[in-house]
Coordinates of N, CA, C and O in Angstrom, one line a residue:
X23 N 115.1 141.1 173.4 CA 115.6 140.7 172.1 C 114.5 140.3 171.2 O 113.5 139.8 171.7
X24 N 114.7 140.3 169.9 CA 113.7 139.9 168.9 C 114.0 138.4 168.6 O 115.1 138.1 168.2
X25 N 113.0 137.6 168.8 CA 113.3 136.2 168.5 C 112.2 135.6 167.7 O 111.7 134.5 167.9
X26 N 111.7 136.4 166.7 CA 110.6 135.9 165.8 C 111.2 135.7 164.4 O 111.5 136.7 163.7
X27 N 111.3 134.4 164.0 CA 111.9 134.2 162.7 C 111.1 134.8 161.5 O 111.6 135.2 160.5
X28 N 109.8 135.0 161.7 CA 108.9 135.5 160.7 C 109.3 137.0 160.5 O 109.2 137.5 159.4
X29 N 109.7 137.7 161.5 CA 110.1 139.1 161.4 C 111.3 139.1 160.5 O 111.4 140.0 159.6
X30 N 112.3 138.2 160.7 CA 113.5 138.2 159.9 C 113.2 137.8 158.4 O 113.8 138.3 157.5
X31 N 112.2 136.9 158.2 CA 111.8 136.6 156.9 C 111.3 137.9 156.1 O 111.7 138.1 155.0
X32 N 110.4 138.6 156.8 CA 109.8 139.8 156.2 C 110.9 140.9 156.0 O 110.8 141.6 155.0
X33 N 111.8 141.0 156.9 CA 112.9 141.9 156.8 C 113.7 141.5 155.6 O 114.1 142.4 154.8
X34 N 114.0 140.3 155.4 CA 114.8 139.8 154.3 C 114.1 140.1 153.0 O 114.7 140.5 152.0
X35 N 112.8 139.9 152.9 CA 112.0 140.1 151.7 C 112.1 141.6 151.4 O 112.2 142.0 150.2
X36 N 112.0 142.5 152.4 CA 112.1 143.9 152.2 C 113.5 144.3 151.6 O 113.6 145.1 150.7
X37 N 114.5 143.7 152.3 CA 115.9 144.0 151.8 C 116.0 143.5 150.3 O 116.7 144.2 149.5
X38 N 115.5 142.4 150.0 CA 115.6 141.8 148.7 C 114.9 142.8 147.7 O 115.5 143.1 146.6
X39 N 113.8 143.3 148.0 CA 113.1 144.2 147.1 C 113.8 145.5 146.9 O 113.7 146.1 145.9
X40 N 114.6 145.9 147.9 CA 115.5 147.1 147.8 C 116.8 146.8 147.1 O 117.6 147.8 146.9
X41 N 117.1 145.6 146.8 CA 118.3 145.2 146.2 C 119.5 145.1 147.1 O 120.6 145.1 146.8
X42 N 119.2 145.0 148.4 CA 120.2 144.9 149.5 C 120.3 143.4 149.8 O 119.9 142.9 150.8
X43 N 121.0 142.7 148.9 CA 121.0 141.2 148.9 C 121.8 140.6 150.0 O 121.4 139.6 150.6
X44 N 122.9 141.2 150.4 CA 123.6 140.7 151.6 C 122.8 140.7 152.8 O 122.8 139.8 153.6
X45 N 122.1 141.9 153.1 CA 121.3 142.0 154.3 C 120.1 141.0 154.2 O 119.7 140.4 155.2
X46 N 119.5 140.8 153.0 CA 118.5 139.9 152.8 C 118.9 138.5 153.2 O 118.3 137.7 153.9
X47 N 120.1 138.1 152.7 CA 120.7 136.8 152.9 C 120.9 136.6 154.4 O 120.5 135.5 155.0
X48 N 121.4 137.6 155.1 CA 121.7 137.5 156.5 C 120.4 137.3 157.3 O 120.3 136.6 158.3
X49 N 119.3 138.0 156.9 CA 118.0 137.9 157.5 C 117.4 136.6 157.4 O 116.9 136.0 158.4
X50 N 117.5 136.0 156.2 CA 117.0 134.6 156.0 C 117.8 133.6 156.8 O 117.2 132.7 157.3
X51 N 119.1 133.8 156.8 CA 119.9 132.9 157.6 C 119.6 133.0 159.1 O 119.6 131.9 159.8
X52 N 119.4 134.2 159.6 CA 119.1 134.3 161.0 C 117.7 133.6 161.3 O 117.6 132.9 162.3
X53 N 116.8 133.8 160.5 CA 115.5 133.1 160.6 C 115.7 131.6 160.7 O 115.1 130.9 161.5
X54 N 116.4 131.1 159.7 CA 116.7 129.7 159.6 C 117.3 129.1 160.9 O 117.0 128.1 161.4
X55 N 118.3 129.9 161.4 CA 119.0 129.4 162.6 C 118.2 129.4 163.9 O 118.4 128.7 164.8
X56 N 117.1 130.3 163.9 CA 116.2 130.3 165.0 C 115.4 129.1 165.1 O 115.2 128.5 166.2
X57 N 114.9 128.6 164.0 CA 114.1 127.4 164.0 C 114.5 126.6 162.7 O 113.9 126.8 161.7
X58 N 115.5 125.8 162.9 CA 116.1 125.1 161.7 C 115.2 124.2 160.9 O 115.4 124.0 159.7
X59 N 114.1 123.8 161.5 CA 113.2 122.9 160.8 C 112.2 123.6 159.9 O 111.5 123.0 159.1
X60 N 112.2 125.0 160.0 CA 111.3 125.7 159.1 C 112.0 125.8 157.7 O 113.1 126.2 157.5
X61 N 111.2 125.4 156.7 CA 111.8 125.5 155.3 C 111.5 126.8 154.6 O 112.2 127.1 153.6
X62 N 110.6 127.6 155.1 CA 110.3 128.9 154.5 C 111.6 129.8 154.3 O 111.8 130.3 153.2
X63 N 112.4 130.0 155.4 CA 113.5 130.9 155.2 C 114.5 130.3 154.2 O 115.2 131.1 153.5
X64 N 114.7 129.0 154.2 CA 115.6 128.4 153.3 C 115.1 128.5 151.9 O 115.9 128.8 150.9
X65 N 113.8 128.4 151.7 CA 113.2 128.6 150.4 C 113.4 130.0 149.9 O 113.8 130.2 148.7
X66 N 113.2 131.0 150.8 CA 113.5 132.4 150.4 C 114.9 132.6 150.1 O 115.2 133.3 149.1
X67 N 115.8 132.0 150.8 CA 117.3 132.1 150.5 C 117.6 131.5 149.2 O 118.4 132.1 148.4
X68 N 117.1 130.4 148.9 CA 117.3 129.8 147.5 C 116.9 130.7 146.4 O 117.6 130.8 145.4
X69 N 115.7 131.2 146.6 CA 115.1 132.1 145.5 C 116.0 133.4 145.4 O 116.2 133.9 144.3
X70 N 116.5 133.9 146.5 CA 117.4 135.1 146.5 C 118.6 134.7 145.7 O 119.1 135.5 144.9
X71 N 119.3 133.6 146.0 CA 120.5 133.2 145.3 C 120.2 133.0 143.8 O 121.0 133.5 143.0
X72 N 119.0 132.5 143.5 CA 118.7 132.3 142.1 C 118.5 133.7 141.4 O 119.0 133.9 140.3
X73 N 117.9 134.6 142.1 CA 117.7 135.9 141.5 C 119.1 136.6 141.3 O 119.2 137.3 140.3
X74 N 120.1 136.3 142.1 CA 121.4 136.9 141.9 C 122.2 136.1 140.9 O 123.4 136.5 140.7
X75 N 121.7 135.0 140.4 CA 122.5 134.2 139.4 C 123.4 133.3 140.1 O 124.3 132.7 139.4
X76 N 123.3 133.1 141.4 CA 124.1 132.1 142.2 C 123.4 130.8 142.2 O 122.9 130.3 143.2
X77 N 123.4 130.2 141.0 CA 122.6 128.9 140.8 C 123.1 127.8 141.7 O 122.3 127.1 142.3
X78 N 124.4 127.7 141.7 CA 125.0 126.6 142.6 C 124.6 126.7 144.0 O 124.2 125.7 144.7
X79 N 124.7 127.9 144.5 CA 124.2 128.2 145.9 C 122.7 127.9 146.1 O 122.3 127.3 147.1
X80 N 122.0 128.3 145.1 CA 120.5 128.1 145.2 C 120.2 126.6 145.2 O 119.4 126.2 146.0
X81 N 120.9 125.8 144.4 CA 120.7 124.4 144.4 C 121.1 123.7 145.7 O 120.5 122.8 146.1
X82 N 122.2 124.2 146.2 CA 122.7 123.7 147.5 C 121.6 123.8 148.6 O 121.3 122.9 149.4
X83 N 121.0 125.0 148.7 CA 120.0 125.3 149.7 C 118.7 124.5 149.3 O 118.1 123.9 150.2
X84 N 118.4 124.4 148.0 CA 117.2 123.6 147.6 C 117.3 122.2 148.1 O 116.3 121.6 148.5
X85 N 118.5 121.6 148.0 CA 118.7 120.2 148.4 C 118.4 120.1 149.9 O 117.8 119.1 150.4
X86 N 118.8 121.1 150.7 CA 118.6 121.0 152.1 C 117.1 121.1 152.4 O 116.6 120.4 153.4
X87 N 116.4 121.9 151.7 CA 114.9 122.0 151.9 C 114.3 120.7 151.6 O 113.4 120.2 152.4
X88 N 114.7 120.0 150.6 CA 114.1 118.7 150.2 C 114.3 117.6 151.2 O 113.5 116.7 151.3
X89 N 115.4 117.6 151.9 CA 115.7 116.6 152.9 C 115.2 117.0 154.3 O 115.2 116.1 155.2
X90 N 114.8 118.2 154.5 CA 114.3 118.6 155.8 C 112.9 118.0 156.0 O 112.0 118.2 155.2
X91 N 112.8 117.3 157.1 CA 111.4 116.7 157.4 C 110.4 117.8 157.7 O 110.7 118.8 158.4
X92 N 109.2 117.6 157.2 CA 108.1 118.5 157.5 C 107.4 118.0 158.7 O 106.9 116.9 158.6
X93 N 107.4 118.7 159.8 CA 106.7 118.2 161.0 C 105.2 118.3 161.0 O 104.5 117.5 161.5
X94 N 104.7 119.4 160.4 CA 103.3 119.6 160.2 C 103.0 119.8 158.8 O 103.5 120.8 158.2
X95 N 102.2 119.0 158.1 CA 101.9 119.1 156.7 C 101.1 120.4 156.5 O 100.2 120.7 157.2
X96 N 101.5 121.1 155.4 CA 100.7 122.2 155.0 C 100.8 122.3 153.5 O 101.8 121.9 152.9
X97 N 99.9 122.9 152.8 CA 99.9 123.1 151.4 C 101.1 124.0 151.0 O 101.8 123.8 150.0
X98 N 101.4 125.0 151.9 CA 102.5 125.9 151.7 C 103.8 125.1 151.7 O 104.7 125.4 150.8
X99 N 104.0 124.3 152.7 CA 105.3 123.5 152.7 C 105.4 122.6 151.5 O 106.5 122.4 150.9
X100 N 104.3 122.0 151.1 CA 104.3 121.1 149.9 C 104.7 121.9 148.7 O 105.5 121.5 147.9
X101 N 104.1 123.1 148.5 CA 104.5 124.0 147.4 C 105.9 124.4 147.4 O 106.6 124.5 146.3
X102 N 106.5 124.7 148.6 CA 107.9 125.1 148.7 C 108.8 123.9 148.3 O 109.8 124.1 147.5
X103 N 108.4 122.7 148.7 CA 109.2 121.5 148.3 C 109.2 121.3 146.8 O 110.2 121.0 146.1
X104 N 108.0 121.5 146.2 CA 107.8 121.4 144.7 C 108.7 122.5 144.0 O 109.4 122.2 143.0
X105 N 108.7 123.7 144.5 CA 109.5 124.8 143.9 C 111.0 124.4 144.0 O 111.7 124.6 143.0
X106 N 111.4 123.9 145.1 CA 112.8 123.5 145.3 C 113.2 122.4 144.3 O 114.3 122.3 143.8
X107 N 112.3 121.4 144.2 CA 112.5 120.3 143.2 C 112.6 120.9 141.8 O 113.5 120.5 141.0
X108 N 111.7 121.8 141.5 CA 111.8 122.5 140.2 C 113.1 123.2 140.0 O 113.7 123.2 138.9
X109 N 113.5 123.9 141.0 CA 114.8 124.6 140.9 C 115.9 123.6 140.6 O 116.8 123.9 139.7
X110 N 116.0 122.5 141.2 CA 117.0 121.5 141.0 C 116.9 120.9 139.6 O 117.9 120.5 139.0
X111 N 115.7 120.9 139.0 CA 115.5 120.4 137.7 C 115.6 121.4 136.6 O 115.2 121.2 135.5
X112 N 116.0 122.6 137.0 CA 116.2 123.8 136.1 C 114.9 124.2 135.5 O 114.9 124.8 134.4
X113 N 113.8 124.0 136.1 CA 112.5 124.5 135.6 C 112.3 125.9 136.1 O 112.7 126.2 137.2
X114 N 111.6 126.7 135.3 CA 111.4 128.1 135.8 C 110.5 128.1 137.0 O 109.6 127.3 137.2
X115 N 110.7 129.1 137.9 CA 109.9 129.2 139.1 C 109.7 130.7 139.4 O 110.5 131.5 139.0
X116 N 108.6 131.0 140.1 CA 108.4 132.3 140.5 C 109.3 132.7 141.6 O 109.4 132.1 142.7
X117 N 110.1 133.7 141.4 CA 111.1 134.1 142.4 C 110.5 135.0 143.5 O 111.1 135.3 144.5
X118 N 109.2 135.3 143.3 CA 108.5 136.0 144.4 C 108.8 137.5 144.3 O 108.5 138.3 145.2
X119 N 109.4 138.0 143.2 CA 109.7 139.4 143.1 C 108.5 140.2 142.7 O 107.7 139.7 141.9
X120 N 108.4 141.4 143.2 CA 107.3 142.3 142.8 C 107.8 143.1 141.7 O 108.8 143.8 141.8
X121 N 107.2 143.0 140.6 CA 107.6 143.8 139.4 C 107.2 145.3 139.6 O 106.2 145.6 140.3
X122 N 108.1 146.2 139.1 CA 107.7 147.6 139.3 C 106.6 147.9 138.4 O 106.5 147.5 137.2
X123 N 105.6 148.7 138.9 CA 104.5 149.1 138.1 C 104.7 150.5 137.6 O 105.0 151.4 138.3
X124 N 104.5 150.7 136.3 CA 104.6 152.0 135.7 C 103.2 152.6 135.6 O 102.3 152.0 135.2
X125 N 103.1 153.9 136.1 CA 101.8 154.6 136.0 C 101.8 155.6 134.9 O 102.8 156.1 134.5

């Protein structure tokens, strides 16, 4: 069996880029349930909800990220917490989407 949450994060990001939002959501949730203390999959899920216009859902997940204790400090974890705080304060944030490039 596959038990790598990072694989599911990457799968979710790929689904999101393809517009397959339900599958992206499920991938992020699977990753989160594997290691609940990781804030990365929850951050990805909040951004996905925001992209879909599901602001209330995005804010609900953002609140969970902010109360989740960080076991090992990293700049990435700090940035994710700042992003989630910005989301709650209705400040614009990078959704992590790759814009289509026209040639």
